[in-house]
Tab-separated table of C-alpha atoms in Angstrom:
chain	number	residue	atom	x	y	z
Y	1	UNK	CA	48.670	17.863	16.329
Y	2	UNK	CA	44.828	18.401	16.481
Y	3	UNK	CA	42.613	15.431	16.456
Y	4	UNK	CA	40.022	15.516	13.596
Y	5	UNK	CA	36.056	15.460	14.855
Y	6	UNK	CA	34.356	12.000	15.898
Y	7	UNK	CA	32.645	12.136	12.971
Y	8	UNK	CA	35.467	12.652	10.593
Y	9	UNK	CA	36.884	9.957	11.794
Y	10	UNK	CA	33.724	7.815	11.765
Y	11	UNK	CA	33.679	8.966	8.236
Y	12	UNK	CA	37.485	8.482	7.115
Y	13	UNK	CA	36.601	4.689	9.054
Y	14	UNK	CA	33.596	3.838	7.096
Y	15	UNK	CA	35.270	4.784	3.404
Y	16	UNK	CA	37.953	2.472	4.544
Y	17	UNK	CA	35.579	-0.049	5.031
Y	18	UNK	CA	33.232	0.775	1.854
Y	19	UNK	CA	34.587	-1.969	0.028
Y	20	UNK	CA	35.362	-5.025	1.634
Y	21	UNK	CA	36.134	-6.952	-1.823
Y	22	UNK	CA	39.063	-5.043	-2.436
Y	23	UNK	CA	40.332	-5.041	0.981
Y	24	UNK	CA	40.498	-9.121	0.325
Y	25	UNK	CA	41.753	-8.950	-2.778
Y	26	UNK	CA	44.910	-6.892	-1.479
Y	27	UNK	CA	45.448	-8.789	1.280
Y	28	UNK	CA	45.510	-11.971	-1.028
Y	29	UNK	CA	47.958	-10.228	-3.401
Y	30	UNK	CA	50.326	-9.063	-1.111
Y	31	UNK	CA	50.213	-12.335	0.994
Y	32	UNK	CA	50.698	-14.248	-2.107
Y	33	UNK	CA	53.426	-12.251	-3.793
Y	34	UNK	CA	55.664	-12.060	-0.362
Y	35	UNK	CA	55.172	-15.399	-0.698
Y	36	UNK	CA	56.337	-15.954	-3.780
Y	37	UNK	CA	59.232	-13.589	-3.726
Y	38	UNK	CA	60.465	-15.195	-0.158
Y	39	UNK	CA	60.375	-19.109	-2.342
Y	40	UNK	CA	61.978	-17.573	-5.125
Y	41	UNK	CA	64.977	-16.083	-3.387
Y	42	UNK	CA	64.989	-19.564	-1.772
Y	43	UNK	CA	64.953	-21.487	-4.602
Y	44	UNK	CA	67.564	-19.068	-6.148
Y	45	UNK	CA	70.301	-20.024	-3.329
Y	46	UNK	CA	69.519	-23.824	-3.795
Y	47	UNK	CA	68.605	-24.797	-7.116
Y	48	UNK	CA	71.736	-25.640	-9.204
Y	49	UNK	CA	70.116	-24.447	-12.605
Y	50	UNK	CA	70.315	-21.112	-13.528
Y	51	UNK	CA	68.883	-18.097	-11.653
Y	52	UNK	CA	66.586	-16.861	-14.826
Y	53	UNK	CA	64.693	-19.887	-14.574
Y	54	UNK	CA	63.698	-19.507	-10.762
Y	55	UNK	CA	62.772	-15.951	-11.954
Y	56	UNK	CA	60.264	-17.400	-14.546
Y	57	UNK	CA	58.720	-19.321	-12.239
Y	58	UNK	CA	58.586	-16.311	-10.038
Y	59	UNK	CA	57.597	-14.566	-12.589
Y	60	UNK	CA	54.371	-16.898	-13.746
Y	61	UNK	CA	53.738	-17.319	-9.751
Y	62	UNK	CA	53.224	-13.489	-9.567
Y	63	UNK	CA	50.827	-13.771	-12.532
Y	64	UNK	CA	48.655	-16.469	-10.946
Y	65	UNK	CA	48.139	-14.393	-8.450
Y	66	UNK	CA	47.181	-11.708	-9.791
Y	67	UNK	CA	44.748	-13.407	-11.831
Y	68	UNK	CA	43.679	-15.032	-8.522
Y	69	UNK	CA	43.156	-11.711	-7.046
Y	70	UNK	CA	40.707	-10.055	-9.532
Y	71	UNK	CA	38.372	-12.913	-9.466
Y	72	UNK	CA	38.551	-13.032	-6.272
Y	73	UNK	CA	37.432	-9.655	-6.085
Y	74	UNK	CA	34.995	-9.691	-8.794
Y	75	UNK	CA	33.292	-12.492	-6.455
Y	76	UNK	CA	33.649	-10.864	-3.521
Y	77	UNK	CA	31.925	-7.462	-5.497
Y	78	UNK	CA	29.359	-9.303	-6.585
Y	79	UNK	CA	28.436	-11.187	-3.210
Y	80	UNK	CA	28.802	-7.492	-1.420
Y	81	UNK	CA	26.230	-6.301	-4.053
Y	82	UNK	CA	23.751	-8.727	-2.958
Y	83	UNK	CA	24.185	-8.170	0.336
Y	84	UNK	CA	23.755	-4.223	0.221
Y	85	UNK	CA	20.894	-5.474	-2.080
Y	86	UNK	CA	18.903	-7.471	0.352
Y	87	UNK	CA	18.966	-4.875	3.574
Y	88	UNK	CA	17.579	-2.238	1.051
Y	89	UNK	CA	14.683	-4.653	0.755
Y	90	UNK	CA	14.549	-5.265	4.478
Y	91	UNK	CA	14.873	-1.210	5.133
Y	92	UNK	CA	11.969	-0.719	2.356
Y	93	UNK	CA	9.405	-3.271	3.869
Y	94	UNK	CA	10.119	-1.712	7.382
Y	95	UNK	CA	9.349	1.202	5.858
Y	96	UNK	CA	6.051	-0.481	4.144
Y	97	UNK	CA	5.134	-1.911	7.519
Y	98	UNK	CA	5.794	1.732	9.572
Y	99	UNK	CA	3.514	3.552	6.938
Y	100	UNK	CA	0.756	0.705	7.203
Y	101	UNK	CA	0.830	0.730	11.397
Y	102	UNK	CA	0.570	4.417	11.040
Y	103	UNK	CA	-2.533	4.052	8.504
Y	104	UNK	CA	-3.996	1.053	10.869
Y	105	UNK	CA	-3.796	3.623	13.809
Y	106	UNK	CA	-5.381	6.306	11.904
Y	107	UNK	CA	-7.825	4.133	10.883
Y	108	UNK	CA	-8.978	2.488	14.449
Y	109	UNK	CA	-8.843	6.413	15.521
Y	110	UNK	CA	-11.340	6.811	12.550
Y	111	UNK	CA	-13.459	3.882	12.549
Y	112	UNK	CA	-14.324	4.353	16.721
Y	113	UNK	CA	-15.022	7.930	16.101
Y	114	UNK	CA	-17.556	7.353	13.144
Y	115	UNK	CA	-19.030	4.771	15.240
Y	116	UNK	CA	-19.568	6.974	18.212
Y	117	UNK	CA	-21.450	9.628	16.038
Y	118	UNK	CA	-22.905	7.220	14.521
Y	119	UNK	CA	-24.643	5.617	18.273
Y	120	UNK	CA	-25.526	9.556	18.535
Y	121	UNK	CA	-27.263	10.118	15.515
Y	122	UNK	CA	-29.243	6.662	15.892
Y	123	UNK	CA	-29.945	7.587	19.503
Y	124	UNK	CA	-31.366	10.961	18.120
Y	125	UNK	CA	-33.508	8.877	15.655
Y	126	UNK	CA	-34.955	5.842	17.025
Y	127	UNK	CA	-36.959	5.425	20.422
Y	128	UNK	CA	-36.894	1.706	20.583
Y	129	UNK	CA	-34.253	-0.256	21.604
Y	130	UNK	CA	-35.349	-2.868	18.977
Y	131	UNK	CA	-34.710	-0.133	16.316
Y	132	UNK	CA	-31.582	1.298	17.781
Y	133	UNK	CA	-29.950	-2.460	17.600
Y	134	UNK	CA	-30.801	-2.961	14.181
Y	135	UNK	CA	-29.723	0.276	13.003
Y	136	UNK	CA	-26.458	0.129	14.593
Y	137	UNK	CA	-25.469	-3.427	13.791
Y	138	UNK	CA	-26.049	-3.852	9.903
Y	139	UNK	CA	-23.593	-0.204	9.940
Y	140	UNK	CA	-20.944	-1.987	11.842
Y	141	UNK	CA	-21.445	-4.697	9.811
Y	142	UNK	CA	-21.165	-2.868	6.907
Y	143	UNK	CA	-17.618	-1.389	7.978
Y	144	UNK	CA	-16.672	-4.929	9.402
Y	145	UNK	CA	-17.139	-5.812	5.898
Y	146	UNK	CA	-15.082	-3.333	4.414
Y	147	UNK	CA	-12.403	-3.870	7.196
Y	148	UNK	CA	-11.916	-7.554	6.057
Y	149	UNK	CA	-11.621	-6.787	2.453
Y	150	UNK	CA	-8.904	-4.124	3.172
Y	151	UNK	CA	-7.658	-6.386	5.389
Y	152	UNK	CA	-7.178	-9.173	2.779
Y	153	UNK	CA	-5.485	-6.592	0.168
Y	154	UNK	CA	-2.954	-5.578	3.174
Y	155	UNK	CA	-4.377	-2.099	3.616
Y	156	UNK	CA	-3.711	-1.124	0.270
Y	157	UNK	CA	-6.571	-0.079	-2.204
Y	158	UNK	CA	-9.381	-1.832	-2.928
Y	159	UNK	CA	-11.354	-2.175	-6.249
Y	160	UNK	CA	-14.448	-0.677	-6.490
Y	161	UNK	CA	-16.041	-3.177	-8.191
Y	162	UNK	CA	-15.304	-5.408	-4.947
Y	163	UNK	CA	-16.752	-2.567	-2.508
Y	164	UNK	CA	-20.019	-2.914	-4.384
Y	165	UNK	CA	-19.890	-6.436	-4.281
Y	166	UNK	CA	-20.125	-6.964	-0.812
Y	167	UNK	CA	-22.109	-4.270	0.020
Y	168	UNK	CA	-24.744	-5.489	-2.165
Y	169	UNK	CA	-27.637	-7.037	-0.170
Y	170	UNK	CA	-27.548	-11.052	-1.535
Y	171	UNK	CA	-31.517	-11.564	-1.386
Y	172	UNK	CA	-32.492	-8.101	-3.373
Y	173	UNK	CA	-34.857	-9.280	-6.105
Y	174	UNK	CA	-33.704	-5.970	-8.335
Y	175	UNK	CA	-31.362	-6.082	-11.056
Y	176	UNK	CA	-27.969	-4.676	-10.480
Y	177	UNK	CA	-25.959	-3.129	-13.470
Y	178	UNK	CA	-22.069	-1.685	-12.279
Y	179	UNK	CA	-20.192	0.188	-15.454
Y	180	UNK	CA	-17.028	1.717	-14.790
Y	181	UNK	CA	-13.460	1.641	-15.511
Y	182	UNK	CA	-10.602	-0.314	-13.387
Y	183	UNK	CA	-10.973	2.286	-10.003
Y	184	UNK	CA	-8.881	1.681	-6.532
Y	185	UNK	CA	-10.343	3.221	-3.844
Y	186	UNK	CA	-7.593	4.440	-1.354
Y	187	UNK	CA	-7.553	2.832	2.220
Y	188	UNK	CA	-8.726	5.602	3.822
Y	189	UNK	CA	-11.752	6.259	2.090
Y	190	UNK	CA	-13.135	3.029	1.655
Y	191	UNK	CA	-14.750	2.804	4.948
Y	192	UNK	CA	-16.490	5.811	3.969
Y	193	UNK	CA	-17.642	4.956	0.499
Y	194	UNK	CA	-18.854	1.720	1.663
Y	195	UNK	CA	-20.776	3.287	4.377
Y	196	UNK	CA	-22.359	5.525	1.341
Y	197	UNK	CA	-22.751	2.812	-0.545
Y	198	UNK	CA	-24.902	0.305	2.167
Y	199	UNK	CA	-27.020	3.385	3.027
Y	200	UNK	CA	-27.822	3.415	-0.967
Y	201	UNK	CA	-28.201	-0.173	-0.995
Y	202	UNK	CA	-30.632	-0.347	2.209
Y	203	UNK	CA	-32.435	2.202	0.906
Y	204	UNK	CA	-33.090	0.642	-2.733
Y	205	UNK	CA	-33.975	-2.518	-0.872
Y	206	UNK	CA	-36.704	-1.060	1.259
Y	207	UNK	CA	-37.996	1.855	-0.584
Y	208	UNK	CA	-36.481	1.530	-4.099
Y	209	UNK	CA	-35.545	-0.522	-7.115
Y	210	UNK	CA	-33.868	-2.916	-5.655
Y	211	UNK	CA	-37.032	-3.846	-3.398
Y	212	UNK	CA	-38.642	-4.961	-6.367
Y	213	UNK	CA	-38.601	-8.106	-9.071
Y	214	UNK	CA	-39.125	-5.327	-12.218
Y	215	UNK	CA	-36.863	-2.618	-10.406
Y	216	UNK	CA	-33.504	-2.505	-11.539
Y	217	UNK	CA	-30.438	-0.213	-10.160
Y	218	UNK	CA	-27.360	1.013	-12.541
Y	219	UNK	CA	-24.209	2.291	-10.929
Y	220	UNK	CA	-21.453	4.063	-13.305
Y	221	UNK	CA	-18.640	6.041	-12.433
Y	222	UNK	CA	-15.547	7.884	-14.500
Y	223	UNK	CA	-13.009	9.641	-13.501
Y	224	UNK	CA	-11.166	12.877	-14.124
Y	225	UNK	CA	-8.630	14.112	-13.723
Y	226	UNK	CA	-4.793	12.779	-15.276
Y	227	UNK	CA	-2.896	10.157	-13.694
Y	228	UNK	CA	-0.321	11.144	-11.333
Y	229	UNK	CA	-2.367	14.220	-10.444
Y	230	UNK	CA	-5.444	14.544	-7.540
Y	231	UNK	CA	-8.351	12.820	-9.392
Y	232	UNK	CA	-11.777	13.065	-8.999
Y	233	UNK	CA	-14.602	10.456	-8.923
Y	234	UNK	CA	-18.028	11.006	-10.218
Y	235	UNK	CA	-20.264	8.291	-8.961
Y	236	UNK	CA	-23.843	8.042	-10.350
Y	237	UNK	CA	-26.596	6.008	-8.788
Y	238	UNK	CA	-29.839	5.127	-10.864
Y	239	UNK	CA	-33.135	3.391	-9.941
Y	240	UNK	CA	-35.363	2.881	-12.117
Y	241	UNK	CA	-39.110	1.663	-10.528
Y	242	UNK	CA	-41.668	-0.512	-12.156
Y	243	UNK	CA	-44.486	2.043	-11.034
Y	244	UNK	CA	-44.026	5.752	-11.025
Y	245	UNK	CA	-43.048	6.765	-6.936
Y	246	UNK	CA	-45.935	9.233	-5.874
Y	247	UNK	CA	-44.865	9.491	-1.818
Y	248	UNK	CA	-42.247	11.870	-0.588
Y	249	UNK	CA	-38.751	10.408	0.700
Y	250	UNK	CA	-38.270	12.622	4.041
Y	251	UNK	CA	-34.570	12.676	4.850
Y	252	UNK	CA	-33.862	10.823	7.822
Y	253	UNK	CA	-30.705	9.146	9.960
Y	254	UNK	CA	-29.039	7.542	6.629
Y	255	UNK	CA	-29.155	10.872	4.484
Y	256	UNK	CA	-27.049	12.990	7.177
Y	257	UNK	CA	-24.464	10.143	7.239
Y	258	UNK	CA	-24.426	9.954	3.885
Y	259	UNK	CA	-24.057	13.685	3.602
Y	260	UNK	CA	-21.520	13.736	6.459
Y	261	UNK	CA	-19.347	11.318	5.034
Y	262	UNK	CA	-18.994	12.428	1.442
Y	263	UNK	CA	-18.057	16.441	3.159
Y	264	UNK	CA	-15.553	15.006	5.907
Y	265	UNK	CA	-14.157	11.865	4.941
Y	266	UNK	CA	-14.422	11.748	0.703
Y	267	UNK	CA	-13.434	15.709	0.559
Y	268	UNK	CA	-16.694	15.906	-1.876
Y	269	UNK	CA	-20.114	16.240	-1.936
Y	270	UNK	CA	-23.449	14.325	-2.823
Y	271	UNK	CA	-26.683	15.314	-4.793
Y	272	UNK	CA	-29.760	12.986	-3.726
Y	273	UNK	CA	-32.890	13.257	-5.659
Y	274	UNK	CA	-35.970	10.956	-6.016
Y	275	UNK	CA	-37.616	11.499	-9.283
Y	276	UNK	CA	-40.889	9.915	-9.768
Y	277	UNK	CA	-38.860	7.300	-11.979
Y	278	UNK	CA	-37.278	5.976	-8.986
Y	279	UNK	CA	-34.198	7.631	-7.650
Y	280	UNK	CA	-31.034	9.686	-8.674
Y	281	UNK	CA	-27.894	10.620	-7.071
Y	282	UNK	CA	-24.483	12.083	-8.031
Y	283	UNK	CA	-21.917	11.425	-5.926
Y	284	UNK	CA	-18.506	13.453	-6.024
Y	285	UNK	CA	-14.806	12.852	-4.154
Y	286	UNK	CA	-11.600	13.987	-4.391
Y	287	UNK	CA	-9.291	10.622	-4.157
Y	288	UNK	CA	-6.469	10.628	-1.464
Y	289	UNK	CA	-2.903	9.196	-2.781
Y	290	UNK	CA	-2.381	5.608	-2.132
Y	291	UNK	CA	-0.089	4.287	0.447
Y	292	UNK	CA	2.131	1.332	-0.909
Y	293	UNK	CA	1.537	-2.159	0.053
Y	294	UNK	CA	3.120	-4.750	1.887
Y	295	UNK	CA	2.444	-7.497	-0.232
């Protein structure tokens, strides 16, 4: 006769072994009723009462076991069902963990390419040294920044009220108004946004509202777009200036990053405009899907 395939087999082998609980239960049975049919025949060539009573008490043994046997395979179930239960979990959070290594990687990749056009664009800009260090460090300090909050959420998204938090500049004598609903900012476009964001910031403190005592700077946001589907952010940024701005703002090292990162990395696009009131921007991006946590 023709053997069946490996896998048959494998697969014939592993229904046999589906269910453990009523393998046990059957082997208690049948253990326990040969056991009780070999003392009953026993008893029934020894015992000087009647036969029918040895076969009660064969009888009642049989029941007993029975009842002994579904229990025992209710508990058995039950402790199976936990057990299938728990390596779920563990097959889920190595799941969490492969899908946050491969976001980590992608954002290292990320993170040491921005910074490379980033040393190109300030090399382009700035003859000093003195200048060059300056400009460089506060923008890796600014992603540092947002590295360590990501890093405290376990990669996943971080509130946008938070982003703005620390990328606020602590000693800015402006006011500071944020309105906006509850937003997450996925992973991979926070480093992004909060580069955006300290350019606007740096900006307001040395040119803008945020430079002076009477200045004051209002960021709101909405977003459209239903849940479940690709949703879109819409960012404003308004500075309002105690005294009416008269010079030109020329566009230098921080627009073109700005500019860069809302096309390449936020999938949107940026309006920047400087009003004699102070300034005005509009900032648009498409939001990426959220990976899950680890937490």
């Amino acid at each position: 006769m023709q053997k069946r395939p490996d896998s048959i087999r494998s697969a014939c082998n592993h229904e046999v072994r589906g269910d453990p609980a009523f393998r046990i239960a059957a082997i208690y049975a049948c253990v326990g009723a040969l056991w009780i049919l070999t003392g009953g025949w026993i008893v029934e060539q020894l015992a000087t009462s009647p036969a029918a009573l040895a076969r009660m008490e064969s009888y009642k043994g049989y029941f007993y076991i029975a009842a002994t046997a579904v229990l025992l395979y209710v508990l058995v179930a039950r402790l199976m069902r936990r057990i299938r239960a728990h390596e779920a979990e563990l097959r889920e959070a190595a799941e969490r963990e492969r899908l946050l290594l491969d976001e980590l990687d992608h954002r290292v990749k990320n993170s040491m390419a921005g910074l490379l056009s980033m040393i190109d664009l300030c090399r382009d800009e700035y003859t000093d040294l003195k200048g060059f260090a300056t400009a460089i460090r506060r923008r890796v300090q600014g992603m540092s920044d947002v590295h360590n909050l990501l890093a405290e959420g376990h990669w996943s998204a971080i509130d946008l009220h938070r982003l703005l938090g620390i990328m606020r500049p602590p000693d800015a004598p402006g006011r500071v108004t944020v309105e906006g609903p509850p937003i997450r900012v996925p992973p991979r476009q926070a480093t992004a946004l909060g580069m955006i964001i300290q350019e606007l910031m740096s900006n307001a403190l040395k040119h803008g509202a945020l430079g002076a005592h009477d200045g004051s700077l209002r960021v709101s946001w909405s977003v459209m777009g239903p849940p479940g589907s690709e949703q879109v952010l819409s960012l404003n940024w308004d500075e309002t200036m105690p005294l009416p701005v008269t010079s030109e703002v020329t566009p230098g090292l921080g627009t073109r990053l700005i500019r860069g990162f809302a096309k390449s990395e936020l999938r949107g696009n940026v309006d920047l405009e400087y009003p004699q009131t102070g300034a005005r921007h509009r900032l648009r991006m498409r939001l990426d899907e959220d990976l899950p946590s680890a937490a």
